[in-house]
Amino acid sequence: MIRRLLYAIPTLLGISVIVFMLTRLSPGDPVRLFTFGSVTITEDDIRQLRAFYGLDQPLPVQYVNWMLGVLRGDFGMSLQYHKPALGLLLERLPATLQLALAALLLQLLIGVPLGVYAALKRGSWVDNAIRLFGVVGHAVPTFWIGLLAIILFAVTLRVLPSQGLLTVGKDQSDIIDRLRHIILPAFVLALAGIANYSRYLRTETLDVIAQDFVRTAHAKGLRNRTVVFTHALRNALIPMVTALGGLLAVLVSGSLIVEQIFTWPGAGQFTYAAARVKDYPVIMAGVMLGSTLLVVSYLIRDVLYAVVDPRIKAR
Amino acid sequence: MPAIVPLRRASAGLWSNAWYRLRRDRLTVAASAVLLALMMLSIAAPLLSAYVFGMSFEEQSLLKAYAAPTLDPPGYLLGSDEVGRSQVVRLFYGGQVSLFVGFVGMFMNFTIGVGLGLVAGFFRGFIDDAITWFITTLNSIPLIFLLILITTLFTPGAVTLTIIIGVLFWTGITNFVRGQTFALREREFVTAARTVGASNARIMFRHILPNVLPLIFVLAAIDVGTIILAESALSYLGLGIMPPTPSWGNMLTNASSYFNRAWWLVVSPGVMVFLTVLCLYLIGDGLRDALDPRLKGAD
């Protein structure tokens, strides 16, 4: 497990190189950009400014300097707020995690039973309906479903709020109000995952229930429920843990879009807002934060994998 | 979906068998037909706007803003937007952009993905480690975040956006090809080819690639769908295709603020994206079933 943890380091280093190189590859010299239109500035001033910000040094040196800052949590100041970029993002991270975890919970609680149920009722109309949902839910654009959900539930039916964490002016600890606010964004964010999990679980369950040990369990006279839950499901879940990786990536990416649509004050929405005004330190910090989140989720997935499948530990 | 279609004729090659099964898979045939129709309508957008709808995609008419869907004039078949432009004409032009980005981006992914996958799986060792490390790294950056960073830096048009997507979305294809190549290079026919003196390149492209190819088409169909979804999301966020060029995504950006007055503006672009992507995914599923009937009904 520690080795796995060490593997995460070159990955994070690679990400930092990609992020850094991208911003340096972009056209335009930042010093000239910020001093553009200034009449009094001389070539000498520009040279001095470049030296001040370290822009005259070779790229690898610039990268190492930037990276040393990043390791101390220093991504530079937000150009818009004049506060540390990372701090601004971290303030908004809890909201993002709240939304992502709620969505993940919904995905597992709805997607897994749907898939298993479809496999058990193979060929019935329920199975067909779940399979149809598996394709449709995957193909529908998240942001569009979000817009439609707002129009239907928040504007037309007026049953659920569509914006923010909680009603303005209400008590922070009003759980009911918070829950009401999270329902729409969490469901919209969860939709693609629910569809995917139901597909995976159906395939895997079908695979497992065709195997000998399931027949043996039935032959022993075990109840159907016991066979499904303790014998089949546990084995069907193993390959799904692998699939979890890609789905977590979709979740982190999707959270940015969903946060934007539902004006959910999270780190994703903040990064997007920074992108609109080209606030580079915040965007870079946002990309690094999102990636770190993903790398950590991959680690958790691998731990889970060892828990579900003890054979992995031996390796 | 129907049960396994038994072959009622002498066995033939993989492709003709697959084609035979595909033609009998009604869902896939229907999806292909819808997709083909959408492509034709998009390609014919200039003709349709001139001769059928009588409006160009830029033609504004402020007096007729938010027109409800009507047949009179035919240009307002799906209503008009906030400056009185024809929604239906803009949808077809938007289709040109989305399908272009989707298919050209897919070809780029395909080229990079298959190439790297073959090389990594065939040579293994250091090259494989390097490619695998790069894929792990790329997969650890949430795509939308990465795309947002890149699009803020470069402010793309349709072609730039295609290239950006084309060099970013290939990791799934590489992983698949790499895994298959791993297994295939140990098979007897590869050893046989080597004993008669075939070069590495020849083994990779003439012996291994044809065995990997069929299922790559499945991935390709799904890839186009994924790209179109990503493009529409980016354009919706104002970071992809920029107005005045219509795209399904950026048509929704404005529409979402006017849905009280014109809900149809929110519905139609989304339906177009959904329909296109759905058809592509269904075709992907159908292709897989046709190419590998053992999997039929398993998914």
XYZ file of C-alpha atoms in Angstrom:
614
model
C 0.000 0.000 0.000
C 2.875 2.343 0.754
C 4.302 1.528 -2.673
C 1.005 2.500 -4.192
C 1.180 5.754 -2.266
C 4.633 6.414 -3.714
C 3.302 5.846 -7.219
C 1.078 8.875 -6.738
C 4.109 11.175 -6.529
C 5.347 10.894 -10.148
C 1.727 11.272 -11.256
C 1.297 14.513 -9.331
C 4.683 15.735 -10.586
C 3.620 14.982 -14.147
C 0.398 16.901 -13.657
C 2.286 19.892 -12.294
C 4.634 19.868 -15.310
C 1.665 19.720 -17.703
C -0.159 22.551 -15.924
C 2.970 24.691 -15.736
C 4.026 24.129 -19.342
C 0.533 24.884 -20.608
C 0.469 28.297 -18.971
C 3.958 29.073 -20.269
C 3.124 27.888 -23.775
C 0.274 30.318 -24.041
C 0.854 33.226 -26.388
C 1.646 36.594 -24.843
C 4.247 37.797 -22.337
C 2.513 38.513 -19.011
C 4.661 41.583 -18.291
C 3.859 43.163 -21.643
C 0.214 42.219 -21.157
C -0.075 44.009 -17.820
C 1.937 47.057 -18.861
C 0.219 47.358 -22.216
C -0.730 50.944 -23.001
C 1.626 52.422 -20.450
C 3.450 55.309 -22.126
C 6.168 55.931 -19.587
C 7.470 52.373 -19.380
C 10.852 51.741 -20.993
C 12.421 48.569 -22.330
C 14.682 48.715 -19.291
C 11.674 48.682 -16.914
C 10.259 45.698 -18.701
C 13.568 43.889 -18.357
C 13.605 44.701 -14.651
C 10.028 43.527 -14.172
C 10.823 40.278 -15.950
C 13.807 39.803 -13.666
C 11.643 40.616 -10.625
C 9.090 37.940 -11.471
C 11.841 35.518 -12.510
C 10.553 35.393 -16.076
C 14.037 35.894 -17.529
C 15.251 32.604 -16.119
C 15.232 29.374 -18.117
C 11.954 27.401 -18.009
C 13.215 24.544 -15.798
C 14.372 27.054 -13.183
C 11.029 28.833 -13.358
C 9.278 25.500 -12.931
C 11.348 24.527 -9.893
C 10.663 27.923 -8.280
C 6.941 27.598 -8.955
C 6.937 24.014 -7.680
C 8.742 24.967 -4.467
C 5.998 27.495 -3.864
C 3.296 24.934 -4.666
C 4.783 22.474 -2.164
C 4.337 25.148 0.500
C 0.771 25.646 -0.704
C 1.677 28.904 -2.424
C 0.104 29.183 -5.886
C 0.481 32.944 -5.907
C -2.134 35.620 -5.396
C -5.448 35.634 -7.178
C -5.282 38.477 -9.702
C -8.934 39.224 -8.979
C -9.161 39.028 -5.182
C -5.527 39.710 -4.198
C -5.648 36.797 -1.767
C -3.767 33.465 -1.878
C -5.309 31.399 -4.676
C -5.224 28.097 -2.822
C -6.858 29.534 0.303
C -9.764 30.878 -1.721
C -10.281 27.441 -3.271
C -9.964 25.529 -0.012
C -12.676 27.716 1.536
C -15.003 26.408 -1.154
C -13.840 22.786 -1.130
C -16.257 21.537 1.575
C -19.246 22.516 -0.556
C -17.789 20.591 -3.505
C -17.075 17.516 -1.396
C -20.582 17.647 0.061
C -22.120 17.639 -3.395
C -19.775 14.990 -4.807
C -20.273 12.623 -1.869
C -24.050 13.061 -2.001
C -23.956 12.224 -5.711
C -21.666 9.222 -5.190
C -24.003 7.919 -2.495
C -26.987 8.277 -4.810
C -25.098 6.531 -7.608
C -24.262 3.541 -5.454
C -27.605 3.345 -3.648
C -29.614 3.545 -6.873
C -27.261 2.239 -9.558
C -26.145 -0.970 -7.855
C -29.644 -2.291 -6.944
C -30.938 -1.379 -10.404
C -28.187 -3.387 -12.091
C -28.564 -6.415 -9.839
C -32.331 -6.365 -10.159
C -32.116 -6.139 -13.966
C -29.760 -9.129 -14.048
C -32.047 -11.206 -11.824
C -35.065 -10.359 -13.983
C -33.157 -10.831 -17.214
C -35.293 -10.477 -20.326
C -38.314 -9.005 -18.544
C -39.691 -5.560 -19.286
C -38.093 -4.272 -16.073
C -34.730 -5.433 -17.396
C -35.331 -3.717 -20.719
C -36.405 -0.503 -19.035
C -33.292 -0.469 -16.825
C -31.057 -1.180 -19.804
C -32.694 1.617 -21.757
C -32.128 3.933 -18.816
C -28.496 2.762 -18.729
C -27.902 4.040 -22.253
C -30.115 7.130 -22.070
C -28.725 8.339 -18.740
C -25.232 8.068 -20.143
C -25.975 9.935 -23.378
C -27.856 12.896 -21.985
C -25.815 16.093 -21.480
C -25.495 16.866 -17.740
C -25.882 20.614 -18.106
C -29.017 20.235 -20.203
C -30.692 17.917 -17.695
C -29.725 20.444 -15.036
C -31.452 23.251 -16.941
C -34.556 21.142 -17.525
C -34.647 20.131 -13.852
C -34.470 23.779 -12.797
C -37.267 24.712 -15.193
C -39.456 21.826 -14.068
C -38.898 21.618 -10.308
C -37.841 25.132 -9.381
C -39.713 27.348 -11.827
C -42.827 25.508 -12.949
C -43.659 23.332 -9.936
C -41.824 25.523 -7.389
C -41.129 22.510 -5.150
C -37.338 22.693 -4.846
C -34.806 25.528 -4.713
C -32.387 25.700 -7.628
C -29.637 27.945 -6.356
C -26.973 27.939 -3.687
C -26.281 25.972 -0.527
C -29.145 27.326 1.541
C -31.825 29.977 1.549
C -30.375 33.430 2.101
C -31.039 34.629 5.648
C -31.825 31.191 7.012
C -30.009 29.557 9.875
C -26.723 27.861 8.812
C -27.591 24.675 10.657
C -31.046 24.225 9.123
C -30.551 20.655 7.896
C -33.884 20.433 6.084
C -33.149 23.586 4.118
C -29.686 22.294 3.184
C -31.087 18.946 2.102
C -33.710 20.626 -0.046
C -30.960 22.611 -1.769
C -28.757 19.619 -2.452
C -31.448 17.358 -3.956
C -31.500 18.756 -7.501
C -27.737 19.239 -8.041
C -26.905 15.877 -6.457
C -29.389 13.993 -8.627
C -28.258 15.749 -11.796
C -24.611 15.057 -10.968
C -25.410 11.442 -10.100
C -27.422 10.633 -13.216
C -24.622 9.510 -15.549
C -23.087 7.439 -12.755
C -26.382 5.774 -11.867
C -26.731 4.738 -15.502
C -23.152 3.449 -15.624
C -23.310 1.509 -12.377
C -26.548 -0.156 -13.414
C -24.896 -1.266 -16.677
C -21.770 -2.612 -14.990
C -23.627 -4.348 -12.223
C -26.033 -5.993 -14.648
C -23.166 -7.398 -16.738
C -21.165 -8.544 -13.746
C -24.127 -10.084 -11.937
C -25.088 -12.011 -15.061
C -21.520 -13.290 -15.245
C -21.441 -14.338 -11.626
C -24.831 -16.023 -11.378
C -23.868 -18.277 -14.271
C -20.932 -19.656 -12.298
C -20.699 -22.979 -10.519
C -20.438 -21.742 -6.956
C -23.756 -19.940 -7.285
C -25.375 -23.157 -8.486
C -23.756 -24.950 -5.557
C -25.121 -22.383 -3.143
C -28.590 -22.879 -4.581
C -28.175 -26.643 -4.417
C -27.222 -26.433 -0.749
C -30.717 -25.078 -0.248
C -29.745 -21.543 0.649
C -32.414 -18.934 0.284
C -32.391 -16.978 -2.926
C -31.738 -13.752 -1.048
C -28.693 -15.185 0.718
C -27.264 -16.409 -2.566
C -27.729 -13.061 -4.264
C -26.423 -10.875 -1.483
C -23.621 -12.888 0.072
C -22.417 -14.964 -2.869
C -23.229 -13.183 -6.098
C -23.152 -9.500 -5.201
C -19.815 -9.604 -3.428
C -18.157 -11.110 -6.469
C -19.985 -8.897 -8.919
C -18.705 -5.835 -7.076
C -15.026 -6.689 -7.592
C -14.660 -5.641 -11.244
C -16.858 -2.655 -10.537
C -14.296 -1.211 -8.162
C -11.948 -0.949 -11.155
C -14.596 0.934 -13.081
C -14.966 3.274 -10.124
C -11.840 5.143 -11.248
C -13.277 6.438 -14.503
C -16.576 7.223 -12.821
C -14.878 9.263 -10.098
C -13.161 11.285 -12.818
C -16.555 11.939 -14.397
C -17.843 12.953 -10.973
C -15.088 15.518 -10.372
C -15.415 16.925 -13.896
C -19.190 16.925 -13.719
C -19.224 18.707 -10.375
C -17.775 21.801 -12.038
C -20.618 21.955 -14.557
C -23.318 21.153 -12.036
C -21.954 23.708 -9.557
C -22.048 26.313 -12.298
C -25.659 25.561 -13.250
C -26.958 25.488 -9.686
C -24.684 28.352 -8.518
C -23.312 25.956 -5.918
C -20.477 27.883 -4.223
C -17.840 25.166 -4.627
C -14.252 24.964 -5.822
C -15.290 23.960 -9.357
C -17.551 26.917 -9.857
C -14.850 29.196 -8.458
C -12.277 27.814 -10.899
C -14.683 28.355 -13.753
C -15.385 31.940 -12.638
C -11.609 32.496 -12.514
C -11.306 31.128 -16.035
C -13.803 33.695 -17.302
C -11.552 36.545 -16.110
C -8.253 34.748 -16.849
C -7.187 34.631 -13.212
C -4.311 32.191 -13.876
C -3.094 31.479 -10.326
C -6.621 30.391 -9.346
C -7.103 28.292 -12.490
C -3.755 26.553 -11.980
C -4.523 25.940 -8.317
C -8.000 24.704 -9.283
C -6.631 22.202 -11.797
C -4.046 20.973 -9.299
C -6.689 20.692 -6.572
C -9.084 18.778 -8.833
C -6.265 16.447 -9.874
C -5.158 15.865 -6.300
C -8.741 15.052 -5.431
C -8.786 12.506 -8.224
C -5.423 10.963 -7.301
C -6.640 10.583 -3.709
C -9.886 8.981 -4.894
C -7.864 6.531 -6.990
C -5.864 5.640 -3.892
C -9.063 5.046 -1.924
C -10.325 2.915 -4.787
C -7.217 0.751 -4.651
C -7.600 0.286 -0.903
C -11.238 -0.676 -1.478
C -10.138 -3.104 -4.138
C -7.945 -4.923 -1.625
C -10.845 -5.017 0.829
C -13.320 -6.472 -1.669
C -10.832 -8.862 -3.199
C -8.335 -10.217 -0.633
C -6.339 -11.900 -3.392
C -4.991 -8.470 -4.401
C -3.155 -8.037 -1.094
C -0.956 -11.016 -1.816
C 0.621 -9.230 -4.778
C -33.031 -6.337 -27.658
C -33.634 -9.564 -29.583
C -31.955 -12.797 -28.595
C -28.909 -14.155 -30.426
C -29.498 -14.211 -34.150
C -28.502 -17.675 -35.351
C -26.523 -17.750 -38.563
C -28.631 -19.417 -41.226
C -25.913 -19.760 -43.814
C -22.438 -21.053 -44.474
C -19.819 -19.431 -42.282
C -18.068 -16.455 -43.749
C -15.421 -13.984 -42.612
C -15.675 -11.913 -39.474
C -16.774 -8.777 -41.251
C -19.448 -10.323 -43.399
C -20.776 -12.249 -40.402
C -20.843 -9.065 -38.390
C -22.549 -7.186 -41.203
C -25.119 -9.964 -41.430
C -25.917 -9.724 -37.731
C -25.867 -5.944 -37.766
C -28.496 -5.735 -40.475
C -30.810 -7.819 -38.335
C -30.340 -5.722 -35.213
C -33.249 -3.345 -35.611
C -32.219 -0.965 -32.839
C -28.764 -0.431 -34.323
C -30.169 -0.009 -37.812
C -32.628 2.595 -36.524
C -29.874 4.429 -34.627
C -27.693 4.457 -37.743
C -30.567 5.807 -39.809
C -31.261 8.633 -37.358
C -27.581 9.528 -37.128
C -27.234 9.484 -40.904
C -30.272 11.750 -41.226
C -28.826 14.186 -38.687
C -25.513 14.229 -40.563
C -27.192 14.807 -43.922
C -29.346 17.617 -42.549
C -26.264 19.266 -41.046
C -24.208 18.941 -44.207
C -27.122 20.268 -46.250
C -27.649 23.190 -43.853
C -26.686 25.897 -46.396
C -29.032 24.401 -48.999
C -31.856 23.950 -46.508
C -31.534 27.476 -45.168
C -31.601 28.949 -48.688
C -34.314 26.865 -50.334
C -36.491 25.377 -47.586
C -36.413 27.803 -44.691
C -35.478 30.925 -46.593
C -33.343 32.307 -43.765
C -29.619 32.362 -43.138
C -28.300 31.468 -39.685
C -27.321 35.076 -38.984
C -30.480 36.746 -40.248
C -32.004 38.706 -37.378
C -35.403 40.218 -36.964
C -35.855 41.895 -33.609
C -39.584 42.299 -34.121
C -39.979 38.544 -34.347
C -37.909 37.570 -31.323
C -39.165 34.621 -29.243
C -41.573 33.472 -31.958
C -43.262 30.231 -30.983
C -42.749 27.266 -33.304
C -44.812 27.843 -36.432
C -44.902 26.884 -40.093
C -45.334 30.476 -41.202
C -42.642 31.420 -42.092
C -41.029 27.979 -42.392
C -37.805 29.368 -40.909
C -39.562 29.472 -37.522
C -40.380 25.768 -37.587
C -38.778 25.483 -34.159
C -39.351 29.090 -33.141
C -36.917 31.989 -33.075
C -34.328 33.089 -30.540
C -33.812 36.337 -28.650
C -32.907 38.311 -31.784
C -35.359 36.565 -34.103
C -32.935 34.152 -35.719
C -34.295 30.886 -37.040
C -33.775 28.179 -34.433
C -34.024 25.275 -36.877
C -31.449 26.687 -39.305
C -29.057 27.406 -36.463
C -29.527 23.868 -35.136
C -28.402 22.379 -38.443
C -25.389 24.694 -38.625
C -24.627 23.775 -35.020
C -24.747 20.145 -36.100
C -21.998 20.816 -38.631
C -19.735 22.078 -35.877
C -20.532 19.327 -33.346
C -20.205 16.495 -35.856
C -17.003 17.962 -37.292
C -15.411 18.252 -33.858
C -16.678 14.775 -32.930
C -15.512 12.852 -35.971
C -12.246 14.670 -36.699
C -11.366 14.601 -32.994
C -12.114 10.879 -32.949
C -9.786 10.256 -35.921
C -6.995 12.045 -34.068
C -7.677 10.062 -30.887
C -7.789 6.920 -32.934
C -4.430 7.582 -34.614
C -2.633 8.507 -31.405
C -4.399 5.885 -29.292
C -3.876 2.924 -31.607
C -0.283 3.906 -32.390
C 0.779 4.316 -28.773
C -1.205 1.266 -27.658
C 0.482 -0.969 -30.246
C 3.928 0.351 -29.406
C 3.424 0.047 -25.634
C 1.960 -3.445 -25.828
C 4.468 -4.705 -28.363
C 7.759 -3.380 -27.019
C 6.827 -3.411 -23.313
C 9.676 -2.503 -20.966
C 10.690 1.125 -20.672
C 8.495 2.432 -23.508
C 5.447 0.789 -21.981
C 6.266 2.207 -18.537
C 6.642 5.703 -19.960
C 3.376 5.545 -21.909
C 1.497 4.021 -18.978
C 2.833 6.715 -16.664
C 1.737 9.408 -19.092
C -1.749 7.915 -19.353
C -2.076 7.658 -15.567
C -1.044 11.287 -15.310
C -3.431 12.497 -17.981
C -6.272 10.460 -16.484
C -5.642 12.024 -13.099
C -6.470 15.508 -14.343
C -10.236 15.995 -14.419
C -10.859 16.601 -18.117
C -13.150 19.585 -17.755
C -10.608 21.356 -15.525
C -7.856 20.685 -18.030
C -10.026 21.826 -20.933
C -10.950 24.990 -19.058
C -7.295 25.781 -18.416
C -6.396 25.190 -22.072
C -9.352 27.043 -23.544
C -8.732 30.112 -21.360
C -5.180 30.195 -22.625
C -5.949 29.702 -26.292
C -9.553 30.866 -26.887
C -10.254 28.234 -29.507
C -12.236 28.179 -32.718
C -13.744 24.956 -34.046
C -10.463 23.693 -35.501
C -8.338 24.485 -32.447
C -10.943 22.906 -30.193
C -10.892 19.773 -32.337
C -7.117 19.544 -32.064
C -7.220 20.088 -28.295
C -9.815 17.349 -27.873
C -8.011 15.178 -30.424
C -4.796 15.107 -28.405
C -6.522 14.605 -25.044
C -9.183 11.888 -25.319
C -7.130 8.915 -26.566
C -6.183 7.265 -23.267
C -9.075 4.785 -23.238
C -8.248 3.583 -26.760
C -4.561 3.183 -25.890
C -5.339 1.182 -22.761
C -7.550 -1.162 -24.743
C -5.129 -1.640 -27.657
C -2.206 -2.078 -25.265
C -3.987 -4.830 -23.354
C -4.977 -6.663 -26.525
C -1.483 -6.367 -28.002
C -0.002 -7.752 -24.791
C -1.991 -10.935 -25.238
C -1.713 -11.178 -29.012
C 2.066 -10.861 -29.254
C 2.445 -14.180 -27.410
C 0.255 -16.046 -29.881
C 1.600 -18.615 -32.340
C 0.835 -16.617 -35.478
C 3.101 -13.834 -34.264
C 5.914 -16.289 -33.609
C 5.283 -17.773 -37.043
C 5.499 -14.343 -38.673
C 8.717 -13.681 -36.824
C 10.297 -16.966 -37.938
C 9.741 -16.072 -41.572
C 11.520 -12.797 -40.918
C 8.727 -10.234 -40.604
C 9.857 -6.906 -39.201
C 8.452 -5.452 -35.973
C 6.438 -2.902 -37.902
C 4.997 -5.567 -40.171
C 4.004 -7.740 -37.232
C 2.363 -4.815 -35.484
C 0.398 -3.485 -38.415
C -0.271 -6.576 -40.532
C -0.693 -9.228 -37.853
C -1.689 -7.649 -34.560
C -3.641 -4.592 -35.681
C -6.248 -6.503 -37.744
C -7.027 -8.582 -34.664
C -7.517 -5.522 -32.493
C -9.331 -3.429 -35.062
C -12.903 -4.742 -34.854
C -13.500 -3.767 -31.249
C -11.752 -0.424 -31.734
C -14.679 0.594 -33.929
C -16.901 0.142 -30.907
C -14.659 2.456 -28.906
C -14.584 4.920 -31.808
C -18.367 5.250 -31.925
C -18.489 5.844 -28.171
C -15.556 8.272 -28.441
C -17.411 10.482 -30.942
C -20.334 10.638 -28.524
C -18.112 11.522 -25.586
C -16.408 14.275 -27.607
C -19.728 15.775 -28.676
C -20.880 15.815 -25.038
C -17.653 17.514 -23.930
C -17.783 20.041 -26.772
C -21.372 20.992 -26.011
C -20.608 21.374 -22.302
C -17.594 23.587 -23.045
C -19.512 25.675 -25.547
C -22.351 26.026 -23.044
C -19.821 27.323 -20.494
C -18.645 29.873 -23.068
C -15.226 28.265 -23.468
C -15.727 26.218 -26.606
C -17.256 27.342 -29.881
C -17.903 31.081 -29.627
C -20.937 32.920 -30.970
C -21.826 33.982 -33.639
C -20.885 30.492 -34.866
C -23.856 28.464 -33.672
C -23.190 25.254 -31.786
C -25.634 23.160 -29.798
C -23.825 24.049 -26.607
C -23.634 27.820 -27.028
C -27.243 28.008 -28.216
C -28.183 26.818 -24.728
C -26.080 29.468 -22.981
C -28.493 32.235 -23.891
C -31.592 30.098 -24.003
C -31.285 29.236 -20.324
C -31.884 32.862 -19.363
C -34.972 33.197 -21.553
C -36.817 29.990 -20.774
C -39.717 31.876 -19.214
C -40.483 33.430 -22.573
C -39.313 30.669 -24.892
C -38.888 27.220 -23.375
C -38.493 25.643 -26.833
C -35.090 27.313 -27.128
C -33.901 25.211 -24.197
C -35.385 21.967 -25.449
C -34.269 21.660 -29.067
C -30.450 22.031 -28.832
C -30.354 19.583 -25.923
C -32.484 17.098 -27.830
C -30.068 17.308 -30.765
C -27.022 16.566 -28.577
C -28.869 13.810 -26.740
C -30.160 12.190 -29.933
C -26.755 12.251 -31.640
C -24.909 10.857 -28.640
C -27.597 8.260 -27.969
C -27.401 7.014 -31.579
C -23.611 6.788 -31.370
C -23.730 4.814 -28.114
C -26.407 2.485 -29.486
C -24.343 1.924 -32.630
C -21.329 1.187 -30.419
C -23.323 -1.386 -28.456
C -24.737 -2.903 -31.628
C -21.313 -3.125 -33.255
C -19.911 -4.910 -30.234
C -22.723 -7.425 -30.229
C -22.302 -8.003 -33.957
C -18.528 -8.376 -33.809
C -18.408 -10.500 -30.701
C -21.656 -12.437 -30.370
C -20.424 -14.223 -27.249
C -20.993 -10.984 -25.387
C -24.510 -10.662 -26.701
C -26.992 -9.922 -23.980
C -24.254 -9.778 -21.403
C -24.421 -6.016 -21.486
